[in-house]
Each structure stands twice: as C-alpha cells, then as structure tokens.
C-alpha cells in the first residue's frame, strides 16, 4: 500500500505499521470491495473506500456498512452495479449516493461532492466534484478524510488524518469556521464522535463550536435528533453532553441540560443537579451490562431531574426541596422530545420512566404493602426492567453506608416483586371478572357502568391480590348495592 501524502506521526501515539496495513488487509479479505473496484475501473472510473469506513478499519471496529466515493455519476454507478448487486436503492440519489447490497454487506457509493449551505436554507446544495482530494477537503474531520483506492490499495491522506487518529483528536480539514459554515450539524457531530470514539476535540474546533452555536438553528429538528441519538448511544455520552453544554450547543435544541446548573450558595443546601445528572447517565451506561446501548434508559437518566429548576423551593433552614419535580419533569420531557421529533412510543417510554423515578423512595421505611408493590409493577408495565436500572442509577451519594442501604432496599424490593410474581400474574393485573361477566351479573348493557365496575374490580385486585370467582362476584354485588343506595 502506498501513500499519496503520508503523515508523519511520531512517538508513542503513532500508528504502527500493522495498523497501516489494516485497511489493505480488510480489502484483501473483503473480495466484494475488490470486485466492485474492478467493475468501476473497467468502466473507466475510480473507486475509493473512504471516510468513516477507513477510520473504523484502522480502529479495528469496522461493521458491515462500507462507504465509497467515485468520479462516476449516479447514473453511471447504477449501470455498473446492475446485475452484480443483490439489491439496489436510490433514496440518496439526489445527493449523489447509490446504495447497494452484496453478500451481506451494505455499500454506499457517492459521487465526489462539493456541497455547501447558502446560510439561509436548512438543506445542503449538492454539486458534484471531479477529484478525490477536493472531496476529502470538504469532509467534516481529518480522521474521516482518508481514502483507499480499490483495487489498487493506494492510501490517500492529505490532511493528516492518521496522525490525528493516533492522537485521538478531532480536527477539521480546513478551518473549523469554514467547515461548520458549510454544514452546522458538524458541530453536533464533533460531540457525537467525542462520545462514540472517546476522542478529544481540538481547541480551535471547540472555540468555533461555541462561537457558531447559533448556526445550528439552520438545521432541521430531524437531523439534530438523529445526531443526538447517536451521541446518547455512544460509549461515553457524558463527554459529548459536557461538550454540548460547555459550547452552548445544547441551548439551541436541549436547553434543559444547561438549565440543570442550579446556583448553589452557602445557605441553599442541595447537591449539584447538573453533575448528579451526568453521573446518573454514566451509571445507566454501566448498568446496561453488555446488553447494548439503550437510548430510552439513557435519555430518561438525562431528563429525570429536569423538573427541579421549576420546582425549587428554599425553606427557612436553608434546605431545598423539589416537590413533584418528577411530574413537571415528565411534562417537560414530553414537550422537548416532541419538538425534537422523536416517535410517540419513544416519548411515552422516556416520560413514563421520568414520572416513575421517585416511586421507590420510602420503600426502605417499611411503608409498602403488597398492594403498593402490585401498583409499582402495574404502573411500570413493560418499563419495569428499565425502571429498576434507572432507580439504581439515581443513587449517587458518596456516603457509602447510605448507598449500601439504598442498594439493599432495592434488592429487597426486586426479591419481593419476584415472590409476588411467582404467586400472581403481575405482568397482567386485570379484574377477576371481565366485561361480559360484569354485564351478566349486574344485568346491565354495555356502557359507563361496566367501565366503572371494571375499574373498581381492578383496584380491588391491586389491593387484595387474586380473588376467587365467588369473592369477585360478592364484591361486585356489594359495590353495585352501595352505588344504587
């Protein structure tokens, strides 16, 4: 593998020769790339593995999605892959991209581009380029501005991406101001890569993010949502969140994050809500225990205390309270996620967790009956496993005795839930009589009375546990008699 413009990384951070060979080795064991490269070459066009695919290959984290760039126009690409691809999609054709499936791999082939924003509209204006170096120059960061030709294996790195990869730092190919002016979403992408790859952000890039944060307003809510979701699903979302707050980017689409930085004086006694929240997010990531990034859990951890600023009250002794902040926070979370265009089911799950996150506290005082446990499980429904994790994540006290006591209390609650679940069907707590049985027993047609009776029986089921048929019918008759009287 040759280098068109090799970087000169030095010292312990330098990439090894073995890492340099990683891309060539990738292509050697991936005949699909070589096959595709030869088809383009036979048609008189160049083809390069590019961007994140090269970066991830060097980091030994390449997936099944490969990105290529070419001097071929989309119509040429379609002609070249016809009869070779297992499937073809043209959803990105207006942006110069043709998608291809081949042997379990997803390939995106994009014509060299030179795209920019006009400073007013929210969508990029796409113009085709005519050479690889210009295409690389317009990419977001140097670590994404490397390419490997196929099938020739020529390595191109005009902006020192290898050196930055070795140093684990994010820089832009040109000036950050120029890059972010072309596409302001790149500022949010910097925070996303910091979270995903645990890379540091170059000071000049960070300064430009702070100075140009308002430019993010030109980007659609959907594009911001998608980048933010990737950030939250990253290996280290806390680093990305700190960067958003520190640069003011969060204020453009998630002002509740910075709003957690409540002023604390010597008389107002409460923990730092902002730092507490970031710790809860980190705890949630840790407690996922290899099950994969759970956006709903992480977002609930982030938003669980957003209602505190609006509910803060200081008593005469200096103690601070946040009464009903879970209710206010759930409402704020719903509005914010709706503005970010999240799907209704995702919004419902996150807001449900926020609303329930305080329910556990008080259990350790021995106040919970079996009825309270049933209500806890029923109200959580399919969110119960996440609620367990969120509640445990919310314990951030440095007092080891208090932390141990809270953990023991929640262990006891989970054991109690398991015991009751073994005796009853807690997953589906329903009345012991259905609607038809209620109508038959009371001699009433379908209508409001049936719904009222059903709700009464469900409350009775939660309070007393399963009833026999005779017990349920007796209770229903007594309810109807009291109602008639």
Coordinates of N, CA, C and O in Angstrom, one line a residue, residues 43 95 189 232 284 327 344 362 449:
X43 N -15.0 0.3 -16.3 CA -15.9 1.3 -16.9 C -15.2 2.6 -17.0 O -15.8 3.6 -17.5
X95 N -28.5 13.2 -3.7 CA -27.3 13.7 -3.1 C -26.1 12.9 -3.6 O -25.0 12.9 -3.0
X189 N -21.9 16.9 15.4 CA -21.2 15.6 15.1 C -19.9 15.5 15.8 O -19.4 14.4 16.2
X232 N -26.0 9.9 22.3 CA -26.5 9.2 23.5 C -26.3 7.7 23.5 O -26.1 7.1 24.6
X284 N -26.1 4.6 34.4 CA -27.0 3.9 33.5 C -26.3 3.1 32.4 O -26.6 1.9 32.1
X327 N -43.2 15.0 38.2 CA -44.4 15.3 37.4 C -44.1 16.4 36.4 O -44.4 16.3 35.2
X344 N -43.7 8.7 18.9 CA -44.6 8.8 20.1 C -44.3 7.7 21.1 O -44.3 7.9 22.3
X362 N -38.8 5.7 50.0 CA -39.8 5.4 51.0 C -40.0 3.9 51.2 O -40.5 3.5 52.3
X449 N -71.4 2.2 33.2 CA -71.4 1.4 34.4 C -70.5 0.2 34.3 O -69.8 -0.1 35.3

